[in-house]
Coordinates of C-alpha atoms in Angstrom, one line a residue:
M139 CA 18.8 -4.7 3.4
S140 CA 18.0 -1.0 2.9
K141 CA 15.9 1.1 5.3
I142 CA 13.3 1.8 2.6
S143 CA 12.9 -2.0 1.9
V144 CA 12.5 -2.6 5.6
A145 CA 10.0 0.2 5.9
F146 CA 7.9 -1.3 3.1
F147 CA 8.0 -4.8 4.6
G148 CA 7.2 -3.4 8.1
A149 CA 4.1 -1.5 6.8
A150 CA 3.1 -4.6 4.8
V151 CA 3.2 -6.8 8.0
L152 CA 1.0 -4.2 9.7
Y153 CA -1.5 -4.3 6.9
A154 CA -1.4 -8.1 6.9
L155 CA -2.1 -8.3 10.6
T156 CA -5.0 -5.9 10.2
G157 CA -6.4 -7.9 7.4
M158 CA -6.1 -11.1 9.4
C159 CA -7.8 -9.5 12.4
L160 CA -10.6 -8.3 10.2
G161 CA -11.0 -11.7 8.7
I162 CA -11.2 -13.3 12.2
F163 CA -13.8 -10.7 13.2
M164 CA -15.9 -11.4 10.2
G165 CA -15.6 -15.1 10.8
T166 CA -16.6 -15.0 14.4
T167 CA -19.5 -12.5 13.9
G168 CA -20.8 -14.1 10.6
D169 CA -21.0 -10.6 9.2
H170 CA -19.0 -10.6 5.9
S171 CA -20.1 -7.2 4.7
L172 CA -16.6 -5.8 5.0
S173 CA -15.1 -8.5 2.8
P174 CA -14.1 -6.0 0.1
V175 CA -12.2 -4.0 2.9
H176 CA -10.5 -7.3 3.9
A177 CA -9.5 -7.9 0.3
H178 CA -8.2 -4.4 -0.3
I179 CA -6.2 -4.4 2.9
N180 CA -4.5 -7.6 1.9
L181 CA -3.9 -6.6 -1.7
L182 CA -3.1 -2.9 -1.4
G183 CA -1.5 -3.1 2.0
W184 CA 0.2 -6.5 2.4
A185 CA 0.8 -7.7 -1.2
T186 CA 1.5 -4.4 -3.0
L187 CA 3.8 -2.9 -0.3
A188 CA 5.7 -6.2 0.2
L189 CA 6.3 -6.4 -3.6
M190 CA 7.5 -2.8 -3.6
G191 CA 9.8 -3.5 -0.7
A192 CA 11.2 -6.6 -2.4
F193 CA 11.9 -4.5 -5.6
Y194 CA 13.7 -1.9 -3.6
G195 CA 15.6 -4.6 -1.8
L196 CA 16.7 -6.1 -5.0
A197 CA 17.6 -2.8 -6.5
G198 CA 20.0 -2.1 -3.7
A199 CA 22.3 0.8 -4.3
Q200 CA 20.5 1.6 -7.5
T201 CA 17.3 2.5 -5.7
P202 CA 16.3 6.1 -6.3
T203 CA 16.0 6.8 -2.5
R204 CA 14.1 10.1 -2.5
L205 CA 11.6 8.6 -5.0
A206 CA 11.3 5.4 -3.0
W207 CA 10.4 7.3 0.2
T208 CA 7.9 9.4 -1.7
N209 CA 6.4 6.2 -3.0
F210 CA 6.2 4.8 0.6
G211 CA 4.5 7.9 1.9
V212 CA 2.0 8.4 -0.9
S213 CA 1.1 4.7 -1.0
N214 CA 0.5 4.5 2.8
L215 CA -1.4 7.8 2.9
G216 CA -3.6 6.5 0.2
N217 CA -4.3 3.3 2.1
L218 CA -4.8 5.0 5.4
I219 CA -7.4 7.3 3.8
S220 CA -9.1 4.8 1.5
L221 CA -9.4 1.6 3.5
P222 CA -11.3 2.9 6.6
L223 CA -13.5 5.1 4.3
L224 CA -14.3 2.0 2.2
A225 CA -15.6 0.3 5.4
L226 CA -17.8 3.3 6.1
L227 CA -19.1 3.4 2.5
L228 CA -20.0 -0.3 2.7
K229 CA -21.9 0.4 5.9
G230 CA -24.0 3.0 4.1
N231 CA -22.2 6.3 4.6
T232 CA -22.0 7.7 1.1
S233 CA -20.7 11.1 2.3
V234 CA -17.2 9.7 2.4
V235 CA -17.0 9.2 -1.3
P236 CA -15.3 12.6 -2.1
I237 CA -12.6 12.1 0.5
M238 CA -12.2 8.4 -0.5
A239 CA -11.6 9.6 -4.0
V240 CA -8.6 11.5 -2.8
G241 CA -7.2 8.4 -1.2
E242 CA -7.7 6.4 -4.4
I243 CA -6.0 9.0 -6.4
L244 CA -3.1 8.8 -4.0
L245 CA -3.0 5.0 -4.4
V246 CA -2.8 5.4 -8.2
L247 CA -0.1 8.1 -7.8
G248 CA 1.9 5.8 -5.5
M249 CA 1.8 3.1 -8.3
V250 CA 2.9 5.7 -10.9
I251 CA 5.8 6.8 -8.6
F252 CA 6.7 3.1 -8.2
G253 CA 6.6 2.7 -12.0
V254 CA 8.9 5.7 -12.4
A255 CA 11.3 4.1 -9.9
V256 CA 11.3 0.8 -11.7
V257 CA 12.1 2.6 -15.0
S258 CA 14.8 4.6 -13.3
V259 CA 16.5 1.5 -11.9
G260 CA 16.1 -0.3 -15.3
R261 CA 17.8 2.6 -17.1
K262 CA 20.9 2.6 -14.8
P263 CA 23.8 0.4 -16.0
A264 CA 24.1 -2.8 -14.2
R265 CA 26.9 -3.0 -11.6
A266 CA 29.5 -5.7 -11.8

């Protein structure tokens, strides 16, 4: 398996563990006010990055490597900015919104980069 695929899966596991720990915390305290953060960690961190990693693993030698690493960096940076700030926003700190918007734009950009990678792989002739 390629290093990029392993990197995506490794990051996805870290997000999954973070989401699980947050879920346990919410369950034990009875405070579910961070449920949207829990959901976003699991969707944008665990599920999305794992699916991207699977795609790059399946693409193999056809993976546009530089684009894939850019996808990895932009997507993770978007998550690392947006997810903690979402928690702060839900706790009432509205001053984080402008910075959070930057993270959200990075998340969208990460998906656009992934889309470009998918199209790039799809346009290459299949190897025998």
